[in-house]
Amino acid sequence: MALDRFGRDIHYLRISLTDRCNLRCVYCMPEDITFRPRAELLQDDELLLLVRLFTEMGFHKFRLTGGEPTIRANVVEIVRGIAQTPGVRSLSMTTNGLMLKQLARPLVEAGLQRVNVSIDTLDPVKFKRLTRWGDVQDVWAGIEAAEQAGLLPMKLNAVIVRGYNESDVVDLSALTLYHPWQMRFIEMMPFGDVADFQQNQVVTAQEMRDTIEAKLGPLTPVDGGKLDGEARLYHLPEGLGDVGFISSVTEPFCASCSRARLTADGKLRMCLLREYEMDLLTPLRAGAGLDDLKALIAKAVHHKPWGHGLAHNVVPMNRVMSEIGG
Ligand code: SAM
């Protein structure tokens, strides 16, 4: 078991497979972002070796993210390798869904268990404005393919941005009236170059709940309002699914955080919103032994920050979201 200095059991690793993406969401990255050369990223064998070390240290829950994980070369083989690593109990992916039409079935056959698909609006014009490049029909086709392939329960994510999609929480929540899905709304968080925009356009979970209730009726807390992972879940009258809120900005859940993040360039980041990272790739390439690498991981876990500093205006400047993985 990997315990941090506050006694939290850190067992959930979110792995960014690439910093590249096939969209350019306004809240995630600048349109003219420069990506890292591929040689600076963890290669397949390096990634699988690190996953094995993490499992030996008590990590058992893994999520693949990015950038966009489905555009990483060999993604199906990487999934297979992780799924077959002893000690991996849960393996899921966060994706924009664009490639799922082709990849959902091969990914399931390789051992992927679930996906969270990002979809910020159902309106094609607003979708293009938010993602700069995307066609919402492709995401919808990906969601259908994921359902058919058995990537269940289906969870959808939407980041809500003032002036872009704050009224869309209604149509998106209404999906749960007819589908047994979890529709989760994420408060926008500030990072690096895009921080000013992100802080000015943030919509709070409370405001989202008010908008939804005004149109669709009362939201009843599920499970007494307890956190389900990072989301607080609610139920609409007659709904088949749940509506969730990830309120990292206004109601942080740091006390129950069990996560670490491995960036595509091999840095172990212990809090999404803090700059502290432990470089694993450089020592790995310099020939560090497995025990040395485990000692570095244990040190990073021990020093996991208690929580973020948004309330005191501490914003991480060293990376934007697409480089960390969400
Ligand atoms: N490309 C994949 C996708 O679109 O889901 C995975 C990577 S993306 C960085 C992971 C999640 O982070 C997505 O749900 C995305 O909407 C969310 N995200 C990106 N920027 C964000 C921000 N500034 N605040 C909150 N969530 C953000």
XYZ file of C-alpha atoms and ligand atoms in Angstrom:
353
model
C 0.000 0.000 0.000
C 1.354 3.476 -0.883
C 0.472 5.901 1.926
C 1.214 9.606 1.800
C 2.308 11.586 4.852
C -1.346 12.365 5.671
C -2.254 8.650 5.686
C -4.106 8.709 2.368
C -3.909 5.430 0.423
C -2.690 6.444 -3.043
C -3.684 3.660 -5.410
C -5.114 5.391 -8.514
C -2.777 6.306 -11.382
C -3.951 8.405 -14.320
C -1.566 7.946 -17.214
C -1.304 10.462 -20.040
C -0.478 8.455 -23.161
C 0.314 11.526 -25.249
C 0.224 15.305 -24.967
C -1.220 15.515 -28.527
C -4.911 15.888 -29.229
C -7.194 15.919 -32.257
C -9.230 18.786 -30.731
C -8.209 22.190 -29.347
C -10.801 22.842 -26.603
C -10.723 26.481 -25.519
C -10.586 25.584 -21.807
C -7.798 23.038 -22.228
C -5.012 24.404 -24.427
C -4.021 27.284 -26.694
C -4.763 26.628 -30.388
C -1.114 27.068 -31.402
C 0.275 24.720 -28.745
C 3.618 23.029 -29.490
C 3.832 19.350 -28.604
C 6.856 17.520 -27.244
C 9.023 15.484 -29.635
C 8.001 11.818 -29.450
C 11.470 10.772 -28.264
C 10.868 12.763 -25.056
C 7.772 10.715 -24.239
C 7.604 7.396 -22.415
C 7.990 4.581 -24.961
C 5.683 1.552 -24.743
C 8.173 -0.661 -22.893
C 9.071 2.126 -20.446
C 5.411 2.753 -19.712
C 4.662 -0.920 -19.096
C 7.663 -1.247 -16.826
C 6.486 1.703 -14.729
C 2.951 0.282 -14.539
C 4.414 -2.941 -13.146
C 6.345 -0.987 -10.511
C 3.239 0.981 -9.531
C 1.200 -2.224 -9.093
C 3.957 -3.695 -6.929
C 3.622 -0.615 -4.722
C -0.149 -1.045 -4.261
C -1.644 0.913 -7.166
C -4.534 -1.047 -8.668
C -6.734 1.474 -10.453
C -5.526 2.916 -13.774
C -7.034 5.432 -16.189
C -5.590 6.342 -19.579
C -5.912 9.921 -20.682
C -4.042 12.587 -22.654
C -3.972 14.737 -24.778
C -6.177 12.259 -26.550
C -5.236 8.691 -25.586
C -6.831 7.081 -28.650
C -4.365 8.827 -30.998
C -1.339 7.280 -29.312
C 0.296 4.775 -31.657
C -0.220 1.203 -30.404
C -2.964 2.224 -27.974
C -4.655 -1.181 -28.220
C -1.414 -3.014 -27.461
C -0.656 -0.664 -24.580
C -4.101 -1.367 -23.117
C -3.489 -5.103 -23.501
C -0.125 -4.835 -21.754
C -1.553 -2.869 -18.822
C -4.635 -5.109 -18.514
C -2.364 -8.167 -18.307
C -0.124 -6.675 -15.622
C -0.693 -8.563 -12.351
C -2.379 -6.317 -9.795
C -4.329 -4.152 -12.259
C -7.940 -4.367 -11.093
C -9.512 -1.417 -12.889
C -8.588 -0.034 -16.309
C -10.534 2.809 -17.906
C -9.998 5.701 -20.309
C -11.031 9.345 -20.626
C -11.469 10.260 -24.288
C -13.145 12.760 -26.564
C -14.754 9.759 -28.279
C -13.817 10.705 -31.849
C -11.957 7.435 -32.475
C -14.250 5.108 -30.534
C -16.283 4.114 -33.565
C -13.218 2.248 -34.830
C -11.517 1.480 -31.518
C -14.198 0.624 -28.930
C -14.330 -3.086 -29.763
C -10.557 -3.686 -30.100
C -10.017 -1.803 -26.842
C -12.562 -3.983 -25.022
C -10.964 -7.107 -26.458
C -7.607 -5.849 -25.173
C -8.993 -5.444 -21.648
C -10.359 -1.893 -21.333
C -13.298 -1.886 -18.897
C -14.898 1.575 -19.102
C -14.686 4.966 -20.801
C -15.572 8.509 -19.809
C -16.441 10.450 -22.950
C -16.156 14.230 -23.011
C -19.096 16.008 -24.627
C -19.677 19.637 -23.613
C -22.838 20.331 -25.628
C -25.191 18.574 -28.041
C -25.348 21.665 -30.278
C -23.036 21.265 -33.334
C -22.298 24.992 -33.622
C -21.439 25.407 -29.945
C -19.432 22.179 -30.032
C -17.271 23.528 -32.842
C -16.783 26.809 -30.984
C -15.728 25.037 -27.770
C -13.478 22.417 -29.344
C -12.336 24.679 -32.224
C -12.167 21.637 -34.548
C -14.762 19.017 -33.579
C -17.967 17.556 -35.011
C -20.358 16.455 -32.256
C -21.825 13.737 -34.509
C -18.500 11.892 -34.366
C -18.589 11.943 -30.566
C -22.150 10.658 -30.596
C -21.123 7.783 -32.906
C -18.291 7.028 -30.489
C -20.661 6.923 -27.502
C -22.935 4.480 -29.344
C -19.979 2.293 -30.306
C -18.708 2.284 -26.720
C -22.114 1.244 -25.395
C -22.423 -1.538 -27.961
C -18.930 -2.762 -27.134
C -19.894 -3.011 -23.437
C -17.851 -0.131 -22.032
C -20.337 0.354 -19.193
C -21.561 2.122 -17.154
C -21.299 5.015 -19.606
C -20.010 8.243 -18.082
C -20.040 11.539 -19.972
C -18.026 14.619 -18.961
C -18.768 18.246 -19.756
C -16.700 21.275 -18.781
C -19.007 24.273 -18.466
C -17.713 27.633 -19.678
C -19.553 30.919 -19.236
C -20.499 32.419 -22.580
C -20.131 29.066 -24.344
C -22.342 26.310 -22.891
C -23.760 27.247 -19.472
C -27.361 26.720 -20.631
C -26.474 23.324 -22.152
C -26.438 21.702 -18.708
C -30.192 21.287 -19.225
C -30.079 19.271 -22.480
C -27.097 17.292 -21.296
C -28.771 16.418 -17.963
C -31.920 15.439 -19.835
C -29.926 12.600 -21.443
C -30.159 10.837 -18.080
C -33.956 10.778 -18.354
C -33.703 8.278 -21.228
C -30.288 6.634 -20.797
C -28.772 4.872 -17.749
C -25.726 7.139 -18.026
C -23.829 9.334 -15.620
C -23.659 12.907 -16.961
C -20.938 14.742 -15.030
C -20.349 18.483 -15.074
C -16.858 19.741 -14.319
C -16.020 23.153 -12.918
C -13.351 24.685 -15.118
C -9.908 24.783 -13.496
C -7.091 27.269 -14.268
C -3.714 26.221 -15.754
C -0.730 27.998 -17.288
C -1.310 30.217 -20.296
C -5.087 29.762 -20.298
C -5.586 30.542 -16.593
C -7.023 34.054 -17.010
C -9.694 32.871 -19.411
C -10.486 29.886 -17.206
C -10.853 31.946 -14.015
C -13.054 34.570 -15.654
C -15.488 32.129 -17.282
C -15.898 29.600 -14.459
C -19.459 28.430 -13.722
C -19.933 26.945 -10.247
C -21.601 23.597 -9.597
C -24.255 25.415 -7.553
C -25.147 27.628 -10.507
C -25.338 24.562 -12.768
C -27.646 22.775 -10.293
C -29.908 25.835 -10.122
C -30.157 26.028 -13.937
C -30.988 22.316 -14.209
C -33.573 22.347 -11.399
C -35.354 25.387 -12.882
C -36.033 23.416 -16.091
C -36.104 19.723 -15.137
C -37.222 19.575 -11.496
C -35.475 18.785 -8.223
C -32.115 17.024 -8.143
C -32.156 14.430 -5.362
C -28.738 13.535 -3.896
C -27.712 9.921 -4.505
C -26.289 8.025 -1.533
C -26.869 10.926 0.872
C -24.676 13.267 -1.221
C -21.514 11.193 -0.695
C -18.733 11.498 -3.275
C -18.629 8.856 -6.005
C -14.953 9.148 -6.973
C -14.640 12.865 -7.626
C -18.335 13.501 -8.398
C -21.338 14.251 -6.216
C -24.291 12.467 -7.822
C -27.938 13.489 -8.110
C -31.007 12.031 -9.700
C -33.717 13.770 -11.754
C -37.354 12.788 -11.233
C -38.021 9.655 -13.369
C -34.376 9.647 -14.519
C -32.694 6.401 -15.610
C -29.200 7.746 -14.971
C -27.452 10.209 -12.660
C -26.242 13.782 -12.921
C -22.852 14.428 -11.290
C -20.868 17.526 -10.374
C -17.095 17.671 -10.085
C -16.626 20.846 -8.123
C -12.858 20.962 -7.761
C -12.895 24.771 -7.528
C -15.739 25.516 -5.094
C -16.016 22.261 -3.096
C -12.597 20.536 -3.332
C -12.355 16.850 -2.415
C -8.629 16.768 -1.617
C -9.110 14.930 1.708
C -10.261 11.809 -0.135
C -7.810 12.092 -3.040
C -6.172 8.760 -3.918
C -4.667 9.885 -7.255
C -1.326 10.396 -8.870
C -0.705 11.338 -12.492
C 1.989 10.110 -14.845
C 2.545 12.627 -17.630
C 3.371 11.502 -21.161
C 6.951 12.692 -20.632
C 7.360 10.492 -17.592
C 6.864 12.879 -14.676
C 4.878 11.753 -11.661
C 2.570 14.612 -10.660
C 0.994 14.245 -7.264
C -1.693 16.950 -7.479
C -3.395 18.123 -10.658
C -3.249 21.735 -9.497
C 0.252 21.850 -7.948
C 3.501 22.084 -9.891
C 5.386 19.472 -7.832
C 6.523 16.536 -10.017
C 9.008 13.667 -9.747
C 10.943 12.849 -12.927
C 10.902 9.077 -13.540
C 11.903 9.001 -17.214
C 15.390 10.520 -16.821
C 16.536 8.036 -14.147
C 14.877 5.190 -16.037
C 16.864 6.045 -19.180
C 20.005 6.563 -17.128
C 19.800 2.940 -16.002
C 18.315 3.298 -12.502
C 17.485 -0.034 -10.882
C 13.900 -1.062 -10.188
C 14.320 -0.507 -6.452
C 15.703 2.983 -7.097
C 12.677 3.818 -9.242
C 10.328 2.486 -6.577
C 12.101 4.637 -3.995
C 11.488 7.714 -6.170
C 7.794 6.820 -6.488
C 7.531 6.280 -2.718
C 9.191 9.667 -2.116
C 6.776 11.440 -4.470
C 3.786 9.728 -2.842
C 5.040 10.724 0.599
C 5.283 14.359 -0.511
C 1.861 14.477 -2.176
C 0.505 17.962 -1.437
C -2.490 18.068 0.856
C -4.564 19.925 -1.724
C -4.672 22.675 -4.257
C -4.286 26.371 -3.553
C -6.949 27.915 -5.775
C -8.598 29.610 -2.785
C -5.300 31.528 -2.318
C -4.899 32.188 -6.043
C -2.131 29.618 -6.448
C -2.421 28.480 -10.072
C -0.103 25.860 -11.623
C 1.856 27.547 -14.430
C 4.208 24.788 -15.594
C 1.693 22.871 -17.749
C -1.727 23.220 -19.344
C -4.389 20.550 -18.789
C -3.730 18.647 -22.013
C -0.159 18.000 -20.852
C -1.267 16.546 -17.512
C -4.311 14.553 -18.510
C -7.137 15.691 -16.240
N -8.860 14.134 -24.693
C -9.539 13.434 -23.640
C -10.886 14.067 -23.390
O -11.265 14.971 -24.090
O -11.568 13.599 -22.486
C -8.728 13.271 -22.366
C -7.909 14.419 -21.883
S -8.817 15.768 -21.230
C -7.499 16.806 -20.678
C -9.484 15.078 -19.738
C -10.643 15.822 -19.135
O -10.204 17.073 -18.677
C -11.791 16.085 -20.084
O -13.007 15.674 -19.512
C -11.745 17.580 -20.264
O -12.994 18.103 -20.555
C -11.212 18.010 -18.918
N -10.615 19.349 -18.894
C -9.777 19.903 -19.796
N -9.429 21.158 -19.436
C -10.069 21.421 -18.280
C -10.097 22.522 -17.379
N -9.421 23.628 -17.622
N -10.851 22.411 -16.264
C -11.542 21.291 -16.000
N -11.539 20.201 -16.777
C -10.819 20.260 -17.918
